[in-house]
Amino acid sequence: MDDAIIRMKNIHKAFGDTHVLKGISMSVRRGEIVSIIGPSGSGKSTLLRCINQLEEINSGEIYVNDCSMHLKSKSQNEMRKKIGMVFQNFNLFPHYKVIENISKPLNVVKKLNKDEAHEIAVDILKKVKLEDKLDEYPAQLSGGQKQRVGIARTIAMGSEIILFDEPTSALDPEIAAEVLSAIKSLADEGFTMVIVTHQINFASEISDRIIFIDEGKICEQGEPEEIIINPKNERTKRFLNAIKGIV
Ligand SMILES: Nc1ncnc2c1ncn2[C@@H]1O[C@H](COP(=O)(O)OP(=O)(O)O)[C@@H](O)[C@H]1O
Ligand SMILES: [Mg+2]
């Protein structure tokens, strides 16, 4: 794939004796939205963490923008800054106000002066419709609002690639909807997104491609219609049936 922004070749990752990723090869095009689905424990979070270098791979190759992420280099650090991650449990600073959760990292990590950082933070919080919550603390927000702060922070840091690890699984369905809608609005802005989710309807709607992972391997991938409506692999079928049973 020529316009690939992420390329992974034959990735293996083990924790001690637990062989988690067993030869994953995949590419993501610039601006593409890829959802990853699969049973709990199949290695989805580990895969995202390997893309972001939060975990070191045992073998294989990962390139982001043609920069090798598996070999230590200066450009690797630059590339890492272009990758943001949104977590299930929000990861906000509890003792900072909403606005500070965005502006402080801009100030400290990106070295913007306080006024610039503040201005950018206000703009981005408007984008996720939280302009009336600037001075509140995370504890005063709903789960959906917290997650939107998390998303805003990732955008503020200039990430081009956003990795979402089950961004709505800690939320009630109604609240999840507002987060999904915030993610959808990013889709129109050209971000490259890799989304681990159990929200099959959302994944179908938003994704260019869906990848089904089981036991550390890609079982099946394709456009949402192929995977969700017409899965070919028996394991994909079983997984989708099981999920339909609980949603
Ligand atoms: N830091 C770690 N140390 C040891 N084992 C881990 C670690 N992270 C994940 N695992 C194991 O790797 C497997 C896959 O986990 P994970 O990637 O979290 O799966 P998923 O996100 O698909 O539920 C599980 O068996 C899990 O226990
Ligand atoms: Mg996980």
Short mmCIF file of C-alpha atoms and ligand atoms in Angstrom, two decimals:
data_model
loop_
_atom_site.label_atom_id
_atom_site.label_comp_id
_atom_site.label_asym_id
_atom_site.label_seq_id
_atom_site.Cartn_x
_atom_site.Cartn_y
_atom_site.Cartn_z
CA MET A 1 0.00 0.00 0.00
CA ASP A 2 1.77 3.13 -1.19
CA ASP A 3 -0.03 5.78 0.80
CA ALA A 4 0.17 3.78 4.05
CA ILE A 5 0.79 5.89 7.16
CA ILE A 6 1.08 2.79 9.38
CA ARG A 7 2.68 -0.42 8.15
CA MET A 8 3.12 -3.47 10.34
CA LYS A 9 4.90 -6.59 9.14
CA ASN A 10 4.73 -9.90 10.94
CA ILE A 11 4.51 -8.48 14.46
CA HIS A 12 5.08 -10.84 17.35
CA LYS A 13 4.63 -9.85 20.97
CA ALA A 14 4.83 -12.04 24.05
CA PHE A 15 4.60 -11.32 27.76
CA GLY A 16 6.76 -14.05 29.27
CA ASP A 17 5.25 -17.32 28.07
CA THR A 18 2.08 -15.65 26.82
CA HIS A 19 2.38 -15.26 23.08
CA VAL A 20 -0.13 -12.47 22.44
CA LEU A 21 0.43 -11.21 18.89
CA LYS A 22 1.25 -14.00 16.46
CA GLY A 23 2.37 -12.48 13.21
CA ILE A 24 0.16 -9.45 12.61
CA SER A 25 0.64 -7.69 9.27
CA MET A 26 -1.52 -4.72 8.43
CA SER A 27 -1.40 -1.27 6.89
CA VAL A 28 -3.49 1.81 7.43
CA ARG A 29 -3.74 4.49 4.77
CA ARG A 30 -3.50 8.18 5.59
CA GLY A 31 -6.97 9.37 6.58
CA GLU A 32 -8.32 5.85 6.78
CA ILE A 33 -10.59 4.74 9.61
CA VAL A 34 -10.01 1.18 10.69
CA SER A 35 -11.93 -0.56 13.45
CA ILE A 36 -10.53 -3.56 15.23
CA ILE A 37 -12.98 -6.02 16.72
CA GLY A 38 -12.44 -9.32 18.46
CA PRO A 39 -12.93 -11.23 21.70
CA SER A 40 -11.55 -10.06 25.01
CA GLY A 41 -7.93 -11.13 25.43
CA SER A 42 -7.31 -11.48 21.69
CA GLY A 43 -4.56 -8.84 21.72
CA LYS A 44 -6.36 -5.70 20.52
CA SER A 45 -5.02 -3.36 23.22
CA THR A 46 -1.56 -4.86 22.90
CA LEU A 47 -1.62 -4.17 19.16
CA LEU A 48 -2.51 -0.50 19.70
CA ARG A 49 0.15 -0.19 22.38
CA CYS A 50 2.75 -1.62 20.01
CA ILE A 51 1.86 0.94 17.32
CA ASN A 52 2.39 3.66 19.90
CA GLN A 53 5.59 2.10 21.31
CA LEU A 54 4.03 1.71 24.73
CA GLU A 55 5.04 -1.93 24.28
CA GLU A 56 8.18 -3.17 22.60
CA ILE A 57 7.63 -5.84 19.97
CA ASN A 58 9.63 -9.10 20.01
CA SER A 59 9.94 -9.30 16.26
CA GLY A 60 8.54 -7.80 13.10
CA GLU A 61 8.56 -4.29 11.71
CA ILE A 62 6.42 -1.21 12.32
CA TYR A 63 6.66 1.90 10.20
CA VAL A 64 4.80 5.13 10.76
CA ASN A 65 5.17 7.55 7.87
CA ASP A 66 8.02 5.34 6.63
CA CYS A 67 9.91 5.88 9.90
CA SER A 68 10.79 2.60 11.59
CA MET A 69 9.25 2.45 15.03
CA HIS A 70 10.90 -0.84 15.98
CA LEU A 71 14.42 0.62 15.84
CA LYS A 72 15.35 3.39 18.24
CA SER A 73 15.94 6.70 16.49
CA LYS A 74 15.41 10.41 16.85
CA SER A 75 12.74 10.48 14.19
CA GLN A 76 10.94 7.72 16.06
CA ASN A 77 10.33 10.16 18.92
CA GLU A 78 9.06 12.77 16.47
CA MET A 79 6.74 10.21 14.96
CA ARG A 80 5.43 9.15 18.35
CA LYS A 81 4.24 12.69 18.92
CA LYS A 82 2.02 12.34 15.89
CA ILE A 83 0.22 9.40 17.45
CA GLY A 84 -2.37 10.04 20.14
CA MET A 85 -4.18 7.49 22.21
CA VAL A 86 -7.63 7.73 23.79
CA PHE A 87 -8.16 5.26 26.61
CA GLN A 88 -11.20 3.53 28.05
CA ASN A 89 -10.66 5.09 31.48
CA PHE A 90 -9.98 8.64 30.21
CA ASN A 91 -6.55 9.19 31.87
CA LEU A 92 -7.25 12.83 32.79
CA PHE A 93 -5.34 14.75 35.46
CA PRO A 94 -7.90 14.87 38.31
CA HIS A 95 -6.37 17.89 40.05
CA TYR A 96 -6.39 20.04 36.88
CA LYS A 97 -9.41 21.89 35.55
CA VAL A 98 -10.75 20.81 32.16
CA ILE A 99 -9.02 23.69 30.40
CA GLU A 100 -5.73 22.90 32.17
CA ASN A 101 -5.92 19.26 31.12
CA ILE A 102 -5.50 20.57 27.58
CA SER A 103 -3.41 23.70 28.07
CA LYS A 104 -0.79 22.34 30.51
CA PRO A 105 0.58 19.68 28.16
CA LEU A 106 0.67 22.28 25.37
CA ASN A 107 2.61 24.55 27.69
CA VAL A 108 4.98 21.93 29.12
CA VAL A 109 5.42 19.46 26.26
CA LYS A 110 4.84 21.66 23.22
CA LYS A 111 6.47 24.72 24.87
CA LEU A 112 3.68 27.10 23.87
CA ASN A 113 3.33 30.15 26.08
CA LYS A 114 0.41 30.19 28.51
CA ASP A 115 -1.81 32.50 26.45
CA GLU A 116 -1.32 30.53 23.24
CA ALA A 117 -1.94 27.26 25.04
CA HIS A 118 -5.10 28.67 26.62
CA GLU A 119 -6.43 29.92 23.30
CA ILE A 120 -5.88 26.62 21.53
CA ALA A 121 -7.43 24.72 24.44
CA VAL A 122 -10.57 26.89 24.33
CA ASP A 123 -10.92 26.40 20.57
CA ILE A 124 -10.59 22.65 20.81
CA LEU A 125 -12.96 22.37 23.75
CA LYS A 126 -15.52 24.25 21.65
CA LYS A 127 -15.06 21.63 18.96
CA VAL A 128 -16.08 18.87 21.37
CA LYS A 129 -18.88 21.09 22.76
CA LEU A 130 -17.40 21.57 26.23
CA GLU A 131 -16.93 25.33 26.19
CA ASP A 132 -19.15 25.67 29.26
CA LYS A 133 -17.03 23.23 31.31
CA LEU A 134 -13.63 24.91 31.10
CA ASP A 135 -13.27 25.60 34.81
CA GLU A 136 -14.69 22.36 36.14
CA TYR A 137 -12.63 19.44 37.39
CA PRO A 138 -12.86 15.96 35.80
CA ALA A 139 -14.74 14.63 38.84
CA GLN A 140 -17.58 17.07 38.07
CA LEU A 141 -18.04 15.73 34.54
CA SER A 142 -20.05 12.81 33.18
CA GLY A 143 -18.13 9.90 31.67
CA GLY A 144 -18.98 11.10 28.19
CA GLN A 145 -17.72 14.59 28.92
CA LYS A 146 -14.49 13.18 30.39
CA GLN A 147 -13.95 11.14 27.27
CA ARG A 148 -14.51 14.22 25.11
CA VAL A 149 -11.81 16.02 27.12
CA GLY A 150 -9.53 13.05 26.43
CA ILE A 151 -10.24 13.32 22.72
CA ALA A 152 -9.73 17.11 22.78
CA ARG A 153 -6.35 16.67 24.47
CA THR A 154 -5.22 14.24 21.79
CA ILE A 155 -6.20 16.64 19.01
CA ALA A 156 -4.59 19.58 20.80
CA MET A 157 -1.24 17.79 20.87
CA GLY A 158 -1.27 17.73 17.08
CA SER A 159 -1.79 13.99 16.66
CA GLU A 160 -2.41 12.93 13.09
CA ILE A 161 -3.10 9.36 14.04
CA ILE A 162 -5.53 8.66 16.86
CA LEU A 163 -5.71 5.24 18.46
CA PHE A 164 -8.89 4.58 20.43
CA ASP A 165 -8.97 1.71 22.90
CA GLU A 166 -12.62 0.95 23.61
CA PRO A 167 -13.43 4.64 24.10
CA THR A 168 -17.04 3.99 25.08
CA SER A 169 -16.97 0.70 26.93
CA ALA A 170 -17.02 2.37 30.36
CA LEU A 171 -20.09 4.42 29.41
CA ASP A 172 -23.85 3.92 29.38
CA PRO A 173 -25.20 3.52 25.84
CA GLU A 174 -26.81 6.96 25.82
CA ILE A 175 -23.63 8.66 26.97
CA ALA A 176 -21.57 6.55 24.60
CA ALA A 177 -23.57 8.05 21.73
CA GLU A 178 -22.25 11.56 22.42
CA VAL A 179 -18.66 10.28 22.40
CA LEU A 180 -19.24 8.35 19.20
CA SER A 181 -20.62 11.49 17.64
CA ALA A 182 -17.49 13.42 18.69
CA ILE A 183 -15.35 10.70 17.07
CA LYS A 184 -17.46 10.88 13.91
CA SER A 185 -16.89 14.60 13.64
CA LEU A 186 -13.13 13.92 13.64
CA ALA A 187 -13.58 11.48 10.81
CA ASP A 188 -14.52 14.39 8.58
CA GLU A 189 -11.31 16.23 9.44
CA GLY A 190 -8.89 13.79 7.89
CA PHE A 191 -7.43 12.14 10.98
CA THR A 192 -6.20 8.59 10.59
CA MET A 193 -7.99 6.53 13.21
CA VAL A 194 -7.63 3.01 14.54
CA ILE A 195 -10.53 2.19 16.83
CA VAL A 196 -10.85 -0.87 19.05
CA THR A 197 -14.53 -1.17 19.81
CA HIS A 198 -17.36 -3.55 20.59
CA GLN A 199 -19.87 -1.10 19.12
CA ILE A 200 -20.47 -2.96 15.90
CA ASN A 201 -23.04 -0.52 14.52
CA PHE A 202 -20.75 2.40 15.12
CA ALA A 203 -17.81 0.53 13.59
CA SER A 204 -19.89 -0.27 10.50
CA GLU A 205 -20.97 3.29 10.10
CA ILE A 206 -17.66 5.03 10.60
CA SER A 207 -15.04 2.59 9.28
CA ASP A 208 -13.48 2.21 5.89
CA ARG A 209 -12.33 -1.21 6.99
CA ILE A 210 -12.96 -3.59 9.86
CA ILE A 211 -10.36 -6.07 11.09
CA PHE A 212 -11.38 -9.07 13.15
CA ILE A 213 -8.65 -10.36 15.46
CA ASP A 214 -8.75 -13.62 17.36
CA GLU A 215 -5.97 -15.20 19.42
CA GLY A 216 -3.38 -12.71 18.23
CA LYS A 217 -4.02 -13.17 14.52
CA ILE A 218 -6.02 -11.31 11.91
CA CYS A 219 -8.80 -13.71 10.94
CA GLU A 220 -10.65 -11.58 8.47
CA GLN A 221 -10.74 -7.99 7.25
CA GLY A 222 -12.64 -5.97 4.74
CA GLU A 223 -15.23 -3.27 4.24
CA PRO A 224 -17.91 -3.15 6.94
CA GLU A 225 -20.55 -4.71 4.67
CA GLU A 226 -18.31 -7.70 4.00
CA ILE A 227 -17.31 -8.30 7.59
CA ILE A 228 -20.49 -7.46 9.46
CA ILE A 229 -23.18 -8.55 7.03
CA ASN A 230 -21.37 -11.25 5.13
CA PRO A 231 -18.52 -12.66 7.24
CA LYS A 232 -16.79 -15.63 5.66
CA ASN A 233 -14.73 -16.88 8.56
CA GLU A 234 -16.53 -19.13 11.04
CA ARG A 235 -14.88 -17.43 14.00
CA THR A 236 -16.00 -14.01 12.81
CA LYS A 237 -19.55 -15.31 12.46
CA ARG A 238 -19.51 -16.77 15.96
CA PHE A 239 -18.11 -13.58 17.47
CA LEU A 240 -20.69 -11.38 15.75
CA ASN A 241 -23.53 -13.64 16.82
CA ALA A 242 -22.31 -13.61 20.40
CA ILE A 243 -22.07 -9.80 20.38
CA LYS A 244 -25.54 -9.42 18.89
CA GLY A 245 -26.83 -11.52 21.75
CA ILE A 246 -25.65 -9.04 24.37
CA VAL A 247 -26.25 -5.69 22.66
N1 LIG B 1 1.52 -6.02 30.48
C1 LIG B 1 1.12 -7.30 30.35
N2 LIG B 1 1.73 -8.29 31.02
C2 LIG B 1 1.34 -9.57 30.88
N3 LIG B 1 0.34 -9.98 30.11
C3 LIG B 1 -0.33 -9.05 29.42
C4 LIG B 1 0.01 -7.67 29.50
N4 LIG B 1 -0.83 -6.97 28.69
C5 LIG B 1 -1.65 -7.88 28.15
N5 LIG B 1 -1.36 -9.12 28.57
C6 LIG B 1 -2.05 -10.36 28.16
O1 LIG B 1 -2.12 -10.36 26.75
C7 LIG B 1 -3.35 -10.91 26.32
C8 LIG B 1 -4.06 -9.94 25.39
O2 LIG B 1 -4.44 -8.78 26.13
P1 LIG B 1 -5.05 -7.49 25.48
O3 LIG B 1 -4.16 -7.01 24.40
O4 LIG B 1 -5.35 -6.57 26.59
O5 LIG B 1 -6.39 -8.07 24.84
P2 LIG B 1 -7.72 -7.32 24.39
O6 LIG B 1 -7.45 -5.86 24.38
O7 LIG B 1 -8.04 -7.89 23.06
O8 LIG B 1 -8.76 -7.71 25.40
C9 LIG B 1 -4.13 -11.28 27.57
O9 LIG B 1 -3.92 -12.62 27.83
C10 LIG B 1 -3.47 -10.41 28.63
O10 LIG B 1 -3.58 -11.03 29.88
MG MG B 2 -8.32 -4.30 25.43
#
